[in-house]
PDB file of C-alpha atoms in Angstrom:
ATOM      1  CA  UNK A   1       2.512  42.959 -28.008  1.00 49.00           C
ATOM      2  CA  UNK A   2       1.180  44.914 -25.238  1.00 50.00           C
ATOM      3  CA  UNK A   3       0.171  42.612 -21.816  1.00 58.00           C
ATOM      4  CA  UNK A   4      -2.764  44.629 -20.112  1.00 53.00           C
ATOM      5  CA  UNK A   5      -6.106  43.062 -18.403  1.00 41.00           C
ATOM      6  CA  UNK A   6      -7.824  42.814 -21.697  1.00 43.00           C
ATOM      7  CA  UNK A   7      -5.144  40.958 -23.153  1.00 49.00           C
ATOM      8  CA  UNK A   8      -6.207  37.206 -24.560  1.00 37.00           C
ATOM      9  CA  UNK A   9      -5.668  34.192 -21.861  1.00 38.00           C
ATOM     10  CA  UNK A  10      -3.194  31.623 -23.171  1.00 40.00           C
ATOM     11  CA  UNK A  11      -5.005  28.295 -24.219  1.00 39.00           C
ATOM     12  CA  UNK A  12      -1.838  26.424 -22.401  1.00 38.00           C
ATOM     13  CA  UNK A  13      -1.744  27.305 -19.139  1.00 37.00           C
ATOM     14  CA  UNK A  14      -0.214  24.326 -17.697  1.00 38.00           C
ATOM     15  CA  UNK A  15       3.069  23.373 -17.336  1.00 40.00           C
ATOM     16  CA  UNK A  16       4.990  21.578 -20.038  1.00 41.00           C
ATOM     17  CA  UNK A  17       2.857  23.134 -23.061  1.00 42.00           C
ATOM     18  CA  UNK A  18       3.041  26.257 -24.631  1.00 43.00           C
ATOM     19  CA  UNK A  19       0.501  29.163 -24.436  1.00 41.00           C
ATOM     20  CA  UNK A  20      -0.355  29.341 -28.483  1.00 40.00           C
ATOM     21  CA  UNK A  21       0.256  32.362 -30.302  1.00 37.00           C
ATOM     22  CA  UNK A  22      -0.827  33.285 -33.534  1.00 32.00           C
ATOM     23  CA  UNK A  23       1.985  34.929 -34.393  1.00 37.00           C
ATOM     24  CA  UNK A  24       4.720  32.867 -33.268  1.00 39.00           C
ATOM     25  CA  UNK A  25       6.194  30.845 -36.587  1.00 40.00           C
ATOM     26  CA  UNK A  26       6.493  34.282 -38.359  1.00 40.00           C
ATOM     27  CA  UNK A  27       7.913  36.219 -35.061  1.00 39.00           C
ATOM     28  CA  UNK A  28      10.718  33.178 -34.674  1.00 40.00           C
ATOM     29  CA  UNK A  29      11.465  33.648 -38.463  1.00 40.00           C
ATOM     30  CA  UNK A  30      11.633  37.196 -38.304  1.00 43.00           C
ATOM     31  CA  UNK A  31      13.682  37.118 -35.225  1.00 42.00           C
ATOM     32  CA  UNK A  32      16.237  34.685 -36.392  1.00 39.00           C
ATOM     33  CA  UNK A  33      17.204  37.338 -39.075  1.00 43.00           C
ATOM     34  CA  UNK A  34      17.618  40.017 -36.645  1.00 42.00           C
ATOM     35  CA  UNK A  35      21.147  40.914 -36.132  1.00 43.00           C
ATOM     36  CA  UNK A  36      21.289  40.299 -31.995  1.00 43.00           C
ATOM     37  CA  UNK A  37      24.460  38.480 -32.210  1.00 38.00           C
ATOM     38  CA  UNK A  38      27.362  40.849 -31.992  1.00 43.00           C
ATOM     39  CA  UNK A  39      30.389  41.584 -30.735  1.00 44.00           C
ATOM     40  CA  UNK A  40      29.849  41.496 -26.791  1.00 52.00           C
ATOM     41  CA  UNK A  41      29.799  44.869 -24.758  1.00 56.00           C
ATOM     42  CA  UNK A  42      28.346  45.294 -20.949  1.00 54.00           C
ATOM     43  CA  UNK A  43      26.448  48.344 -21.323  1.00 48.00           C
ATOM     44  CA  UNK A  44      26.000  51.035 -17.867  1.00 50.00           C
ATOM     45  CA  UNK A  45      27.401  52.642 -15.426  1.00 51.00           C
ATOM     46  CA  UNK A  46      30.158  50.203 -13.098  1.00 58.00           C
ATOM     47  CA  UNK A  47      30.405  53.341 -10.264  1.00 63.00           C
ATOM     48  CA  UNK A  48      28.094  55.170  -8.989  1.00 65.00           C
ATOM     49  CA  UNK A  49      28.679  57.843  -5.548  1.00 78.00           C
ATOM     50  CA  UNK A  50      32.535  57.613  -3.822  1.00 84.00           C
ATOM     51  CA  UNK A  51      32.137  54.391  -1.482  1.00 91.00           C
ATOM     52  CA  UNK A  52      32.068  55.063   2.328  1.00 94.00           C
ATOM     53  CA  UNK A  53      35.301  54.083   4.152  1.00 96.00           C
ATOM     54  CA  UNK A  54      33.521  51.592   5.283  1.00 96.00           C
ATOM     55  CA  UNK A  55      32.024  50.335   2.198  1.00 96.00           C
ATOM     56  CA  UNK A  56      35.641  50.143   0.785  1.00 97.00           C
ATOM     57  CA  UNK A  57      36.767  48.137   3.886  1.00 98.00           C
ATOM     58  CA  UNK A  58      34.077  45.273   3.050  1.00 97.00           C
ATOM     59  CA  UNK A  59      35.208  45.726  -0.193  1.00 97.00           C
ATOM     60  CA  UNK A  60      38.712  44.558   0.900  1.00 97.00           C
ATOM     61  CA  UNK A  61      37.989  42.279   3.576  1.00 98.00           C
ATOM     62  CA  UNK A  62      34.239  39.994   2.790  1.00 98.00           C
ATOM     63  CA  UNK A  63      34.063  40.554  -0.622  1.00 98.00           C
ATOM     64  CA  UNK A  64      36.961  38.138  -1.134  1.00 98.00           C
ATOM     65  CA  UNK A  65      35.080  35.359   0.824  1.00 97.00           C
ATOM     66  CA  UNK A  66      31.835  35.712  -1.499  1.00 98.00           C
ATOM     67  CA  UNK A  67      33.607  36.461  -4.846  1.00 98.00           C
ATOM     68  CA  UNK A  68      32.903  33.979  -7.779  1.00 98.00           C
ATOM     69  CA  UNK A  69      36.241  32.346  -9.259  1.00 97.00           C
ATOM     70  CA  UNK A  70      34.800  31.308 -12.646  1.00 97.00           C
ATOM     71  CA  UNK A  71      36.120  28.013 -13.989  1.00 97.00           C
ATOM     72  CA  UNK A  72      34.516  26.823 -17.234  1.00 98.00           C
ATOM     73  CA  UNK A  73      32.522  23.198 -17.095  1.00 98.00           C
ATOM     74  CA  UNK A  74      32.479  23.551 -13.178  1.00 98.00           C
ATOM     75  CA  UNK A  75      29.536  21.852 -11.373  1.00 99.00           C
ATOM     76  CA  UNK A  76      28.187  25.159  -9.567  1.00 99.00           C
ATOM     77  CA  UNK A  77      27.240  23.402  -6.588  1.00 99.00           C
ATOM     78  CA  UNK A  78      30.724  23.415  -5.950  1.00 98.00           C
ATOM     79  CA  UNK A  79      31.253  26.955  -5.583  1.00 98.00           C
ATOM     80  CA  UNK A  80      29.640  26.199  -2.278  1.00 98.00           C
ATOM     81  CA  UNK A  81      30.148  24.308   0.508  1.00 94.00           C
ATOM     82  CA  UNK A  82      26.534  21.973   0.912  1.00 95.00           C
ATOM     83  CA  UNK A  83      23.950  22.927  -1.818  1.00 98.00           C
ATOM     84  CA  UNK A  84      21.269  20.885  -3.648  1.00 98.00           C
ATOM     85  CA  UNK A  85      20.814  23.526  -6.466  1.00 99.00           C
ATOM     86  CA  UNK A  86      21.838  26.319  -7.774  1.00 99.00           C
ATOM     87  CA  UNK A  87      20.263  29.573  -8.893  1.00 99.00           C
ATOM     88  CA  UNK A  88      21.046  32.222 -10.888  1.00 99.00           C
ATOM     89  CA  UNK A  89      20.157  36.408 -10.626  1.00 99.00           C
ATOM     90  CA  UNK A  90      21.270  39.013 -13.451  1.00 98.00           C
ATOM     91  CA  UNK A  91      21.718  42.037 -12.322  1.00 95.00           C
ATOM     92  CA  UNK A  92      20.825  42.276  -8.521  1.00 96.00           C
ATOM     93  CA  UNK A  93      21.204  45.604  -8.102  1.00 92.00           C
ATOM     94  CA  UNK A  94      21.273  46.283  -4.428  1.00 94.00           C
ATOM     95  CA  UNK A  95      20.857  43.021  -3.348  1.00 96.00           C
ATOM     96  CA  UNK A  96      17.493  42.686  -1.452  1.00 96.00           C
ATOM     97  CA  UNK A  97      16.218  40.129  -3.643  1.00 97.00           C
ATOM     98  CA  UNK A  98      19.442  37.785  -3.908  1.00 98.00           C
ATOM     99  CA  UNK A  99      19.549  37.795  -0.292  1.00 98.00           C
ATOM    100  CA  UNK A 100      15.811  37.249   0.652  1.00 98.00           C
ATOM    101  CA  UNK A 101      15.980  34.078  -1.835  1.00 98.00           C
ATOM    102  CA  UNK A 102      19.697  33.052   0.004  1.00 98.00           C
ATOM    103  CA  UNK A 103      18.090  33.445   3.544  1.00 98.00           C
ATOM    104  CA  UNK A 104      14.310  31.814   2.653  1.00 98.00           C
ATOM    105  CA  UNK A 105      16.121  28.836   0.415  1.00 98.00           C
ATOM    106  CA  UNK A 106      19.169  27.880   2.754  1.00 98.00           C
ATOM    107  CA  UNK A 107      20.151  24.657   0.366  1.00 98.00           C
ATOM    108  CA  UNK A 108      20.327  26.307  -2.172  1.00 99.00           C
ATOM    109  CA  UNK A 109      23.519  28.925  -4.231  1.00 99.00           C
ATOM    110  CA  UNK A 110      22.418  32.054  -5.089  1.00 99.00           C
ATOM    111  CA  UNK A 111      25.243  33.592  -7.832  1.00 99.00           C
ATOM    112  CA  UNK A 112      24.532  37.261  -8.181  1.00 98.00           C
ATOM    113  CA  UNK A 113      26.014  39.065 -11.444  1.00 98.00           C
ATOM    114  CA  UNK A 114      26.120  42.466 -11.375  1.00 96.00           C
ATOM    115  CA  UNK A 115      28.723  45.412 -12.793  1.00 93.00           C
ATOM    116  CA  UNK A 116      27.593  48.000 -10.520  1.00 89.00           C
ATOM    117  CA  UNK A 117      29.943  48.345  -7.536  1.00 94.00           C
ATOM    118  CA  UNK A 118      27.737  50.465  -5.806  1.00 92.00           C
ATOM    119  CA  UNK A 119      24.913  47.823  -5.798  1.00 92.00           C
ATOM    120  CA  UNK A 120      27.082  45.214  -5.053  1.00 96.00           C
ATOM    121  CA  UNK A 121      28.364  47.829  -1.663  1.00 96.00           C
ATOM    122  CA  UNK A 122      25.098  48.057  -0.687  1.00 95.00           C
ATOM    123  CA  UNK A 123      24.611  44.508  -0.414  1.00 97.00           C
ATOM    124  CA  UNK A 124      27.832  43.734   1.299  1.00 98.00           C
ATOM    125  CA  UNK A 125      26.787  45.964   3.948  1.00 97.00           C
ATOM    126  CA  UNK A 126      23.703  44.187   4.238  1.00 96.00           C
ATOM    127  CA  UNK A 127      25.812  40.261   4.707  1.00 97.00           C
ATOM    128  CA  UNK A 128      28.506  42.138   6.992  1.00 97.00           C
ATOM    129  CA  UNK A 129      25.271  42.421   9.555  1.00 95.00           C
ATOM    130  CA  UNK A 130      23.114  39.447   8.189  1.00 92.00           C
ATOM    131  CA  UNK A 131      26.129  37.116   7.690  1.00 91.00           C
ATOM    132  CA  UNK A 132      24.936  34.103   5.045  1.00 95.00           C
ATOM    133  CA  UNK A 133      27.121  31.237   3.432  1.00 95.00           C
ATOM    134  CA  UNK A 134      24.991  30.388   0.354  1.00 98.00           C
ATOM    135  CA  UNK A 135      25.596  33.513  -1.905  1.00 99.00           C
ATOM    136  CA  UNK A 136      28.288  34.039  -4.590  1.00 99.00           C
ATOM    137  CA  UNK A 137      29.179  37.469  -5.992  1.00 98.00           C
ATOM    138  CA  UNK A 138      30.493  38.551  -9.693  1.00 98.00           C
ATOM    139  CA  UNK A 139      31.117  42.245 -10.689  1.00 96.00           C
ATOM    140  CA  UNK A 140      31.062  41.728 -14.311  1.00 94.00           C
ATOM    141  CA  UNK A 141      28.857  40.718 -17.026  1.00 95.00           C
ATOM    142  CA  UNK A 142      26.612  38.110 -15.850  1.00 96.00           C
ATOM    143  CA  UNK A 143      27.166  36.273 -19.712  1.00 96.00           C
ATOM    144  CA  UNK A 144      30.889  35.406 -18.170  1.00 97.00           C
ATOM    145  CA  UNK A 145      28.936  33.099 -15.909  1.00 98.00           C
ATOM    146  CA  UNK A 146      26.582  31.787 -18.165  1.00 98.00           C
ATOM    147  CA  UNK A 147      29.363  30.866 -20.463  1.00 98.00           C
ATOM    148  CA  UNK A 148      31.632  28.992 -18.191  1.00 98.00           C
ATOM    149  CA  UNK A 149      28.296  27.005 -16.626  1.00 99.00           C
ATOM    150  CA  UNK A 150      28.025  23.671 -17.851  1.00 99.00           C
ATOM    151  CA  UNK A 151      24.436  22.571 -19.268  1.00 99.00           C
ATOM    152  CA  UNK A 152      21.663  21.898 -17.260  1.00 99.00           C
ATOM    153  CA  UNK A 153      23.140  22.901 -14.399  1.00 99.00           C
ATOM    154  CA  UNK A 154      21.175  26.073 -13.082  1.00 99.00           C
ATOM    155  CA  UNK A 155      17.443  25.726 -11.648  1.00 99.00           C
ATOM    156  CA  UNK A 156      15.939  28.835 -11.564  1.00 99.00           C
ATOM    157  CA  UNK A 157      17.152  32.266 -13.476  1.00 99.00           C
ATOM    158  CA  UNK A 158      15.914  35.908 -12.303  1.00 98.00           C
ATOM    159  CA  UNK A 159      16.386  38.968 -14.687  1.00 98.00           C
ATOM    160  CA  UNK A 160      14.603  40.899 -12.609  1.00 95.00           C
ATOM    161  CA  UNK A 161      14.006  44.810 -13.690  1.00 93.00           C
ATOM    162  CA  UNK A 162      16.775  45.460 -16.428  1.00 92.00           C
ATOM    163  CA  UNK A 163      17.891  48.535 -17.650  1.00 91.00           C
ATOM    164  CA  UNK A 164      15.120  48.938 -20.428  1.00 92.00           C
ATOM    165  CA  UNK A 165      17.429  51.256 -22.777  1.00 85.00           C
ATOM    166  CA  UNK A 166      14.175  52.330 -24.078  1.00 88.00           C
ATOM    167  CA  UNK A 167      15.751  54.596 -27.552  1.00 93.00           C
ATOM    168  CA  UNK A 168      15.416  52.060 -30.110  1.00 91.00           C
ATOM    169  CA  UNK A 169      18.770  52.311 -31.269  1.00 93.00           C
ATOM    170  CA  UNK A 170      19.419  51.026 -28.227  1.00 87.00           C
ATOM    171  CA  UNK A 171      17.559  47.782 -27.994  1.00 94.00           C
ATOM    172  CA  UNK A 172      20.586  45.437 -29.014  1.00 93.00           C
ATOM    173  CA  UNK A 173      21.827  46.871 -25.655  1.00 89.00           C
ATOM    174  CA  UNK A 174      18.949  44.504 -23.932  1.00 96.00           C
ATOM    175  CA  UNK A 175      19.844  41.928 -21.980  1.00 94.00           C
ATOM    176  CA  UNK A 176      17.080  39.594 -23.579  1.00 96.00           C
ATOM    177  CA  UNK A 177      18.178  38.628 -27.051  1.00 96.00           C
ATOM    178  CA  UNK A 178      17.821  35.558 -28.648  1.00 97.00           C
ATOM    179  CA  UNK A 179      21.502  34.137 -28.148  1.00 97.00           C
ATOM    180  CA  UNK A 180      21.054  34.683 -24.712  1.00 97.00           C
ATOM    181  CA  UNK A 181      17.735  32.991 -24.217  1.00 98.00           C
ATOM    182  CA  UNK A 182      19.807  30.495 -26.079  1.00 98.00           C
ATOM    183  CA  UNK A 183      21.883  30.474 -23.362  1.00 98.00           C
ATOM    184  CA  UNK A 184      20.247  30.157 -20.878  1.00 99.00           C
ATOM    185  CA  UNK A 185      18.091  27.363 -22.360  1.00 99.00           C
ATOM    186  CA  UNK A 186      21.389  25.463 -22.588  1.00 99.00           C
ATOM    187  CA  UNK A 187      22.533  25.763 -18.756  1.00 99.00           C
ATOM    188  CA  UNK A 188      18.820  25.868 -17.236  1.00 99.00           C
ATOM    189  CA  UNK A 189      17.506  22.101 -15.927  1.00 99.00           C
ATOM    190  CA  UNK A 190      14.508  20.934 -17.876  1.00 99.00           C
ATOM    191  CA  UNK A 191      11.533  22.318 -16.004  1.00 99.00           C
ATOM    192  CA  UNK A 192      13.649  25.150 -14.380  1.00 99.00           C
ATOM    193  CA  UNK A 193      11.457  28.689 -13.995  1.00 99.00           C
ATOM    194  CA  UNK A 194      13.181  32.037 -15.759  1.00 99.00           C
ATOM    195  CA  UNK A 195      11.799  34.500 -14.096  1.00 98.00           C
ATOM    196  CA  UNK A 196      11.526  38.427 -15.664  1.00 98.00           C
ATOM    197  CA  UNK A 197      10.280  41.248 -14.055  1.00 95.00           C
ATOM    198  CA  UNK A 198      10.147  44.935 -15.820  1.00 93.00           C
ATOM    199  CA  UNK A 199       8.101  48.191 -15.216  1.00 90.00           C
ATOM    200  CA  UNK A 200       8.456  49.329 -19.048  1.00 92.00           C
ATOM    201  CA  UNK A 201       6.093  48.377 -21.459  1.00 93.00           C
ATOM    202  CA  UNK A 202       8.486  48.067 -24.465  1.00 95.00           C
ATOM    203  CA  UNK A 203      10.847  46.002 -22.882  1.00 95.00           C
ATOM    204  CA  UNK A 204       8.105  44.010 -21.713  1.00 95.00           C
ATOM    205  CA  UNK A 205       6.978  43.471 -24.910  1.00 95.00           C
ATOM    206  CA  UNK A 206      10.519  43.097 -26.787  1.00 96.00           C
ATOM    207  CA  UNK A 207      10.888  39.962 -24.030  1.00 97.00           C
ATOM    208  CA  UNK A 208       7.792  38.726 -24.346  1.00 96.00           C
ATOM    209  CA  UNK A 209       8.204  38.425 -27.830  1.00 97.00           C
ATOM    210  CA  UNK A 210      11.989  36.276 -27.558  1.00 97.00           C
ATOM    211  CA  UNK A 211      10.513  34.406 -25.098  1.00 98.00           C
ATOM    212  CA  UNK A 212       7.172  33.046 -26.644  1.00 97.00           C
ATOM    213  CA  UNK A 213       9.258  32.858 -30.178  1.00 98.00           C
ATOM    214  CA  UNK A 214      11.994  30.287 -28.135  1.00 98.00           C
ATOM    215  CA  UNK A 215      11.318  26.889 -28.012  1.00 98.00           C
ATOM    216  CA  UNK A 216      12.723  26.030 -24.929  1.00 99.00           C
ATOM    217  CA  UNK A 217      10.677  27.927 -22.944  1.00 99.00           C
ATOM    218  CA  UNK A 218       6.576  27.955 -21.963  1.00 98.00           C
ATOM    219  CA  UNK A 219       4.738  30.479 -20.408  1.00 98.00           C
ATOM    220  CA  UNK A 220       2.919  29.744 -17.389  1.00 96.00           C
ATOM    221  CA  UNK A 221       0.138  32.480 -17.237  1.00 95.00           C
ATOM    222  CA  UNK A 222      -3.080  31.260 -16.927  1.00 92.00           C
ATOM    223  CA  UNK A 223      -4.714  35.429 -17.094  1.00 91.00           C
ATOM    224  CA  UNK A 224      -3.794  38.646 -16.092  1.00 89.00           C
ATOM    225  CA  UNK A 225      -3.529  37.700 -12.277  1.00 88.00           C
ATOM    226  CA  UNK A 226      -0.835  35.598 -12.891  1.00 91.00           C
ATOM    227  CA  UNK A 227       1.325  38.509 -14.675  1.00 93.00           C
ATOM    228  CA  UNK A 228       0.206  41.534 -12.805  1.00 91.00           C
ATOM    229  CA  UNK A 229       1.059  39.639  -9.310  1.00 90.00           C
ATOM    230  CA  UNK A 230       4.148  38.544  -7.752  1.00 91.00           C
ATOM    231  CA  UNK A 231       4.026  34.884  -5.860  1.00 92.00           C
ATOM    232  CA  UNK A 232       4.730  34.591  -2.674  1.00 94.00           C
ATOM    233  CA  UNK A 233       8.413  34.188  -2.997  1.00 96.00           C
ATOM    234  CA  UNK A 234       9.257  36.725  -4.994  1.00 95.00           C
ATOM    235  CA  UNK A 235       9.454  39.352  -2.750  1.00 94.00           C
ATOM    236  CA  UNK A 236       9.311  43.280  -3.630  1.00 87.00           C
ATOM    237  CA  UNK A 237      12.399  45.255  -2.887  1.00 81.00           C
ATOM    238  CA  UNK A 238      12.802  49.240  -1.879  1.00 75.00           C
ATOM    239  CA  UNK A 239      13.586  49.647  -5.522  1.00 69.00           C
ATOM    240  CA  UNK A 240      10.585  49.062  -6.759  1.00 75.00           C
ATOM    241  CA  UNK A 241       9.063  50.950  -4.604  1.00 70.00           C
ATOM    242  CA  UNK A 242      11.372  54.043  -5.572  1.00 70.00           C
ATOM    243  CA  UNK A 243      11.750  53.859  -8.650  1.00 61.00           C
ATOM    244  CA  UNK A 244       9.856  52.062 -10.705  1.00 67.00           C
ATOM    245  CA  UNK A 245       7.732  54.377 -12.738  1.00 70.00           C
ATOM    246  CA  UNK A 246       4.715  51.795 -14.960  1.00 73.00           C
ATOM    247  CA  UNK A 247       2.983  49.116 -13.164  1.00 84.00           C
ATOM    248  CA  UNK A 248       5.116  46.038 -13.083  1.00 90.00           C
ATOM    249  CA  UNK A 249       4.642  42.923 -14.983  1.00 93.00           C
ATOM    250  CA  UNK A 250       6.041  39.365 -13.665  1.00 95.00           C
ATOM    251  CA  UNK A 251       6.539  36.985 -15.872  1.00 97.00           C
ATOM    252  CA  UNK A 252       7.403  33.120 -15.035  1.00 98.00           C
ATOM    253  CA  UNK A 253       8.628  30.852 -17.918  1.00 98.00           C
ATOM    254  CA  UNK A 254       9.528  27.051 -17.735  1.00 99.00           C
ATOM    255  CA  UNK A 255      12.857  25.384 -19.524  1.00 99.00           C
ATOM    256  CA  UNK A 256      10.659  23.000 -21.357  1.00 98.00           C
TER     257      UNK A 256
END
């Protein structure tokens, strides 16, 4: 599956109802025998360059006040002082788009996974000069989160610009598999958005695929506009800018 400008518009375009898809009874039977569910690994790199002196010293002195104490069934609103939500990024990298939604959306907890300590050094040095009281950090697989969340408790999800691990004997390393849609079908709110956002056209279609074969979840495009633009608050970040190397697609599903 291949999203371009010629591709066909989805005859659901609303909310609530799924775009149809020819294909979609035989691509959730075929996926359903695909061996996705394994033994649990967090694929990467967890260090990047030496850390600054500096960078260690946040390290030792605000990332204790941000860090996420998981405890299994816990309301996530409680991880914070005076929320009304609670959302949800995978892998935020450097940060930039974790904080813009913290600082635009100050009722609501942002909870940021993400193994790389380099990214996650980069973004404490952004809060030690922009200081903000609605973000929790986690430096380890963001699936320890979802786990411990209980359901329905989560209204909006970002996996924005995974590592694609494009070799094909690598695609079980993917972040989007079936189990974890399951997942995150289980601890989303009904009409909650997941939104995705890659640069690589097999990934893009590997997801897309998942995601239209999963029950739970609807596809919002009405055309090409809607997956070739970003909304208004989903603002771009100096990594895409640097290094993202296709056009980048946006997709916005809905926790039916």
């Amino acid at each position: 599956m291949v999203i371009s400008a010629a591709s066909p518009t989805p005859k659901a375009a609303s909310r609530g109802k799924r775009p149809t898809s020819p294909t979609r009874s035989s691509a959730r039977s075929k996926l359903s025998e695909r061996p996705e569910r394994q033994r649990r690994l967090v694929y990467g790199r967890r260090k990047g360059p030496a850390l600054s002196a500096h960078q260690e010293r946040l390290r030792e002195t605000l990332l204790p006040t941000l860090a996420l104490h998981l405890e299994a069934g816990r309301d996530p609103r409680r991880y914070f002082a005076n929320v009304d939500d609670v959302w949800l990024e995978v892998g935020y990298g450097g940060g930039e788009h974790l904080l813009w939604q913290a600082q635009q959306h100050p009722h609501i907890g942002l909870i940021g996974a993400e193994p790389y300590i380099s990214g996650t050094a980069k973004l404490l040095s952004k809060l030690d000069q922009t200081p903000i009281s609605n973000i929790r950090l986690y430096e380890d697989d963001a699936r320890d989160i979802i786990e411990a969340l209980p359901d329905a408790s989560i209204g909006r999800a970002f996996i924005l610009f995974p590592d694609p691990w494009p070799k094909t004997r690598h695609h079980k390393r993917r972040f989007v598999q079936m189990d974890t849609l399951d997942a995150f079908a289980r601890i989303l709110k009904p009409g909650a958005e997941l939104r995705f956002a890659s640069d690589d056209a097999g990934y893009l279609a590997y997801a897309l695929e998942r995601l239209m074969a999963h029950p739970a979840f609807c596809w919002t495009a009405n055309g090409p506009s809607d997956w070739k633009t970003r909304t208004s608050d989903w603002p771009p970040t100096r990594y895409e800018a640097k290094e993202l190397h296709g056009a980048p697609v946006f997709l916005r599903f809905v926790r039916t």
